[in-house]
Amino acid sequence: MLSIPNATDIPLFEFKSEFFGVLLVWDSIGTNEDELVAVGKKLIDQGAVYVCCWGPGCEKLHDAIDHADQENDRPGDAVLMTTWHDDEPLSEALWFFINTAFPHELYESECRGSIAIVIDNQSWADECSDALSKPRQFSQQALAES
């Protein structure tokens, strides 16, 4: 879990595996297309193979991440998996990320890391931190409430 003040603060990650998944929680609605693509490129270049987007503007962010991936030469029929979750609460996007977000099968064996990145929203960061600190308990509670 990473909480940062703006998208330009996304660091270089050091995962033990080559590939990783991301839940990107961000109100990106006022962000221009070039910056959205740059965020996608930074994540992809580091090994992101699954990116879930949540928050105002997440569909546009999702499309920009797909655009950032267009020049990548992926093996076989492998694709960057991306989703956006614009019409659901953060808790549902978290549940999806924890329980059903899996990379393309060609990346599964080397995708052993995942991170939620929250940009400029402490309450969203707190919700993500709570869910990710006890993912089984969170998932069971979420299922019981649905």
PDB file of C-alpha atoms in Angstrom, residues 15 18-24 40 43-44 46-53 62 65-66 69 74 79-85 93 95-105 107-108 111 113-117:
ATOM      1  CA  PHE A  15       9.395  -6.471  -6.040  1.00  0.00           C
ATOM      2  CA  GLU A  18       9.361  -9.611 -12.344  1.00  0.00           C
ATOM      3  CA  PHE A  19       5.690  -8.644 -12.650  1.00  0.00           C
ATOM      4  CA  PHE A  20       3.072  -7.151 -10.339  1.00  0.00           C
ATOM      5  CA  GLY A  21      -0.519  -5.955 -10.131  1.00  0.00           C
ATOM      6  CA  VAL A  22      -1.726  -2.471  -9.215  1.00  0.00           C
ATOM      7  CA  LEU A  23      -4.869  -0.966  -7.784  1.00  0.00           C
ATOM      8  CA  LEU A  24      -4.628   2.712  -8.712  1.00  0.00           C
ATOM      9  CA  GLY A  40       0.679   4.122 -17.149  1.00  0.00           C
ATOM     10  CA  LEU A  43       3.945   1.364 -14.064  1.00  0.00           C
ATOM     11  CA  ILE A  44       4.159  -0.819 -17.182  1.00  0.00           C
ATOM     12  CA  GLN A  46       8.407  -1.486 -14.087  1.00  0.00           C
ATOM     13  CA  GLY A  47       6.446  -4.689 -14.704  1.00  0.00           C
ATOM     14  CA  ALA A  48       2.770  -3.948 -14.054  1.00  0.00           C
ATOM     15  CA  VAL A  49       0.731  -6.615 -15.844  1.00  0.00           C
ATOM     16  CA  TYR A  50      -2.612  -5.949 -14.165  1.00  0.00           C
ATOM     17  CA  VAL A  51      -3.935  -2.472 -13.384  1.00  0.00           C
ATOM     18  CA  CYS A  52      -7.286  -1.818 -11.701  1.00  0.00           C
ATOM     19  CA  CYS A  53      -8.377   1.830 -11.728  1.00  0.00           C
ATOM     20  CA  HIS A  62      -7.821   3.030 -17.788  1.00  0.00           C
ATOM     21  CA  ILE A  65      -2.907   3.026 -19.451  1.00  0.00           C
ATOM     22  CA  ASP A  66      -4.019   0.850 -22.356  1.00  0.00           C
ATOM     23  CA  ASP A  69       0.911  -0.194 -23.435  1.00  0.00           C
ATOM     24  CA  ARG A  74       4.322  -8.857 -25.345  1.00  0.00           C
ATOM     25  CA  VAL A  79      -2.037  -8.682 -22.785  1.00  0.00           C
ATOM     26  CA  LEU A  80      -1.907  -6.098 -20.055  1.00  0.00           C
ATOM     27  CA  MET A  81      -5.048  -6.680 -18.014  1.00  0.00           C
ATOM     28  CA  THR A  82      -6.825  -3.471 -17.056  1.00  0.00           C
ATOM     29  CA  THR A  83     -10.147  -2.732 -15.394  1.00  0.00           C
ATOM     30  CA  TRP A  84     -11.970   0.357 -14.252  1.00  0.00           C
ATOM     31  CA  HIS A  85     -14.484   0.520 -11.445  1.00  0.00           C
ATOM     32  CA  ALA A  93     -12.876  -2.376  -6.164  1.00  0.00           C
ATOM     33  CA  TRP A  95     -12.545  -6.843  -3.073  1.00  0.00           C
ATOM     34  CA  PHE A  96     -12.107  -7.312  -6.827  1.00  0.00           C
ATOM     35  CA  PHE A  97      -8.386  -6.499  -6.617  1.00  0.00           C
ATOM     36  CA  ILE A  98      -7.817  -8.895  -3.733  1.00  0.00           C
ATOM     37  CA  ASN A  99      -9.921 -11.790  -5.021  1.00  0.00           C
ATOM     38  CA  THR A 100     -10.281 -11.745  -8.801  1.00  0.00           C
ATOM     39  CA  ALA A 101      -7.588  -9.572 -10.402  1.00  0.00           C
ATOM     40  CA  PHE A 102      -5.188 -11.993 -12.054  1.00  0.00           C
ATOM     41  CA  PRO A 103      -2.717 -11.338 -14.847  1.00  0.00           C
ATOM     42  CA  HIS A 104      -2.732 -13.035 -18.216  1.00  0.00           C
ATOM     43  CA  GLU A 105      -1.662 -16.679 -17.836  1.00  0.00           C
ATOM     44  CA  TYR A 107       2.607 -13.758 -16.506  1.00  0.00           C
ATOM     45  CA  GLU A 108       1.121 -15.783 -13.650  1.00  0.00           C
ATOM     46  CA  CYS A 111       3.597 -12.149 -10.933  1.00  0.00           C
ATOM     47  CA  GLY A 113       3.546  -8.813  -6.116  1.00  0.00           C
ATOM     48  CA  SER A 114       0.737  -6.331  -5.902  1.00  0.00           C
ATOM     49  CA  ILE A 115       0.318  -2.815  -4.623  1.00  0.00           C
ATOM     50  CA  ALA A 116      -2.473  -0.339  -4.069  1.00  0.00           C
ATOM     51  CA  ILE A 117      -1.413   3.200  -4.914  1.00  0.00           C
TER      52      ILE A 117
END
